[in-house]
PDB file of C-alpha atoms in Angstrom:
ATOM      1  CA  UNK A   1     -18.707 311.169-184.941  1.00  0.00           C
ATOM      2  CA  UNK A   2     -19.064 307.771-187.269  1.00  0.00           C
ATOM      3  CA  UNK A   3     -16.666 305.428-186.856  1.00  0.00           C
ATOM      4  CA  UNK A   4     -14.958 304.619-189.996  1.00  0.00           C
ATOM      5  CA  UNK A   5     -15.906 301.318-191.460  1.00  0.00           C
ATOM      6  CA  UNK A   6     -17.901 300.379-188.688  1.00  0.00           C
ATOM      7  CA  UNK A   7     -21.162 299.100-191.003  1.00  0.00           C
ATOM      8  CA  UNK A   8     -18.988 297.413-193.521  1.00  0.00           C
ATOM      9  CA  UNK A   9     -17.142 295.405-190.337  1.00  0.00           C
ATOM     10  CA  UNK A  10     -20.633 295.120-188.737  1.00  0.00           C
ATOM     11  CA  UNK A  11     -22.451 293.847-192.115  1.00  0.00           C
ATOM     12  CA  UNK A  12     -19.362 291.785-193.629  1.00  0.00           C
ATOM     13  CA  UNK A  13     -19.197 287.888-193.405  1.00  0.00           C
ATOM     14  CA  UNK A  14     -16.619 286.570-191.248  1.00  0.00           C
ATOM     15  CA  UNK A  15     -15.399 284.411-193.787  1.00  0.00           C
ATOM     16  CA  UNK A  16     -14.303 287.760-195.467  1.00  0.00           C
ATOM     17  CA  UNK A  17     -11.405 288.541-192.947  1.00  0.00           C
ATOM     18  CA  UNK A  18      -9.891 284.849-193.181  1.00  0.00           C
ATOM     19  CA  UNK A  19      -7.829 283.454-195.804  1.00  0.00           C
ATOM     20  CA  UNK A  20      -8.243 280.299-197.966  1.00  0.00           C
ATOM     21  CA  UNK A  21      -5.361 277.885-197.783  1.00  0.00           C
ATOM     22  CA  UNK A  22      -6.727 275.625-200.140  1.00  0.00           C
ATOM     23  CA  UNK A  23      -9.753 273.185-201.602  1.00  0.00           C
ATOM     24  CA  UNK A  24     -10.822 270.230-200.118  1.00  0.00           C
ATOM     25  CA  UNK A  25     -10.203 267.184-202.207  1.00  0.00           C
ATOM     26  CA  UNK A  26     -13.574 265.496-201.770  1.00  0.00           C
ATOM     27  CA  UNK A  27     -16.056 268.029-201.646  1.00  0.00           C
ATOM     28  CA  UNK A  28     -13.587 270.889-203.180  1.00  0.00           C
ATOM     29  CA  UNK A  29     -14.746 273.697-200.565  1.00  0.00           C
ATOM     30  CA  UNK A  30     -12.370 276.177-199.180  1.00  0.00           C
ATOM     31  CA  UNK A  31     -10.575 275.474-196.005  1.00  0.00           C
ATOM     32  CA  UNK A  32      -8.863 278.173-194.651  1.00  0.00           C
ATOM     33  CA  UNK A  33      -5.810 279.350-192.807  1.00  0.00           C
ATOM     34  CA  UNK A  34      -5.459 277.836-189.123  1.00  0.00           C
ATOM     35  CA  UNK A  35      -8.475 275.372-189.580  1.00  0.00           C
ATOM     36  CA  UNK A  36      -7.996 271.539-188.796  1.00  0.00           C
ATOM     37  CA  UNK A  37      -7.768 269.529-191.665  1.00  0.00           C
ATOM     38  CA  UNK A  38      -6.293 266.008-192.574  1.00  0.00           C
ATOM     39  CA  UNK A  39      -3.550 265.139-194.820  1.00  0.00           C
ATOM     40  CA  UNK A  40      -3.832 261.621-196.885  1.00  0.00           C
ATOM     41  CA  UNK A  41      -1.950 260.607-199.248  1.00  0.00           C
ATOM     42  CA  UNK A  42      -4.208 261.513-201.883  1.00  0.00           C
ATOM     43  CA  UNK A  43      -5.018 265.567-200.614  1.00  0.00           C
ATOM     44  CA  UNK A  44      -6.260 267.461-197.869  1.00  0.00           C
ATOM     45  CA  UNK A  45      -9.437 267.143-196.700  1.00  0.00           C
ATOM     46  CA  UNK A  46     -12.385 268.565-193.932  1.00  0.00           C
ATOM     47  CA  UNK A  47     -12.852 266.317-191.109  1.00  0.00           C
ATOM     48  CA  UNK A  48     -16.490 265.857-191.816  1.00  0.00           C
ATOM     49  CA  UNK A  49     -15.413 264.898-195.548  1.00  0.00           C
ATOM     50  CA  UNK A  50     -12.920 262.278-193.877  1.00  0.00           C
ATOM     51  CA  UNK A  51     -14.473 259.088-193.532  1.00  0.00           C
ATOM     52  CA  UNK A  52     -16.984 259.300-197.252  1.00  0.00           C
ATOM     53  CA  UNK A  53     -13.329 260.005-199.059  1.00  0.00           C
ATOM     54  CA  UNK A  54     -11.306 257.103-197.113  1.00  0.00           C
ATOM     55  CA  UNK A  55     -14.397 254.677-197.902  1.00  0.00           C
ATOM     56  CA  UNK A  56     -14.178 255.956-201.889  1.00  0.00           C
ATOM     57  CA  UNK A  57     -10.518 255.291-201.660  1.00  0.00           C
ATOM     58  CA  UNK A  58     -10.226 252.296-200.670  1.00  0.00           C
ATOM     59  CA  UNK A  59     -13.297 251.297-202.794  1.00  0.00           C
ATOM     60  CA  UNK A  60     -15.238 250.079-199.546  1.00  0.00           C
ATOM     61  CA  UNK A  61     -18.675 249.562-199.345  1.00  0.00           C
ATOM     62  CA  UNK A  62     -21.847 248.220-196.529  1.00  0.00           C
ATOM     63  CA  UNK A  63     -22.733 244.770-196.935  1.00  0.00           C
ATOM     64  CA  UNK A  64     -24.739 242.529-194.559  1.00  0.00           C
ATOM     65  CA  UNK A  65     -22.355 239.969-192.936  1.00  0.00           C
ATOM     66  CA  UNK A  66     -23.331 236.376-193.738  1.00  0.00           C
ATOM     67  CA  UNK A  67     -22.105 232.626-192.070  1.00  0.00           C
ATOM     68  CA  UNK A  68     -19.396 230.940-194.456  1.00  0.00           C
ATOM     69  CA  UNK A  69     -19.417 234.622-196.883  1.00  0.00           C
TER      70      UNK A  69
END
């Protein structure tokens, strides 16, 4: 006897069973219920979107360090 559901639980994405808690303010993906996220003052965002959206932020940029600059 089939079990009921079984192919639609076996071929469904796990994404489909979680639940979005909101959009990430840099890159505006989904981050869902129970994941890690941080909390700035200007949104939530993923930890791998972190550091690009603190640099943008605070307008910071890579220059080469110079004597007497």
């Amino acid at each position: 006897m089939p079990t009921p559901f079984y192919d639609r639980w076996k071929l469904s994405n796990p994404r489909d069973f979680e639940v979005v808690a909101g959009y990430c303010e840099h890159c505006g993906r989904e981050y869902y219920e129970g994941e890690d996220i941080f909390e700035t003052t200007e949104g939530k965002v993923h930890e791998d979107c972190l550091d690009e959206f603190a640099r943008e932020q605070i307008c910071a940029r890579r220059v080469t360090a110079e004597k007497g600059h």
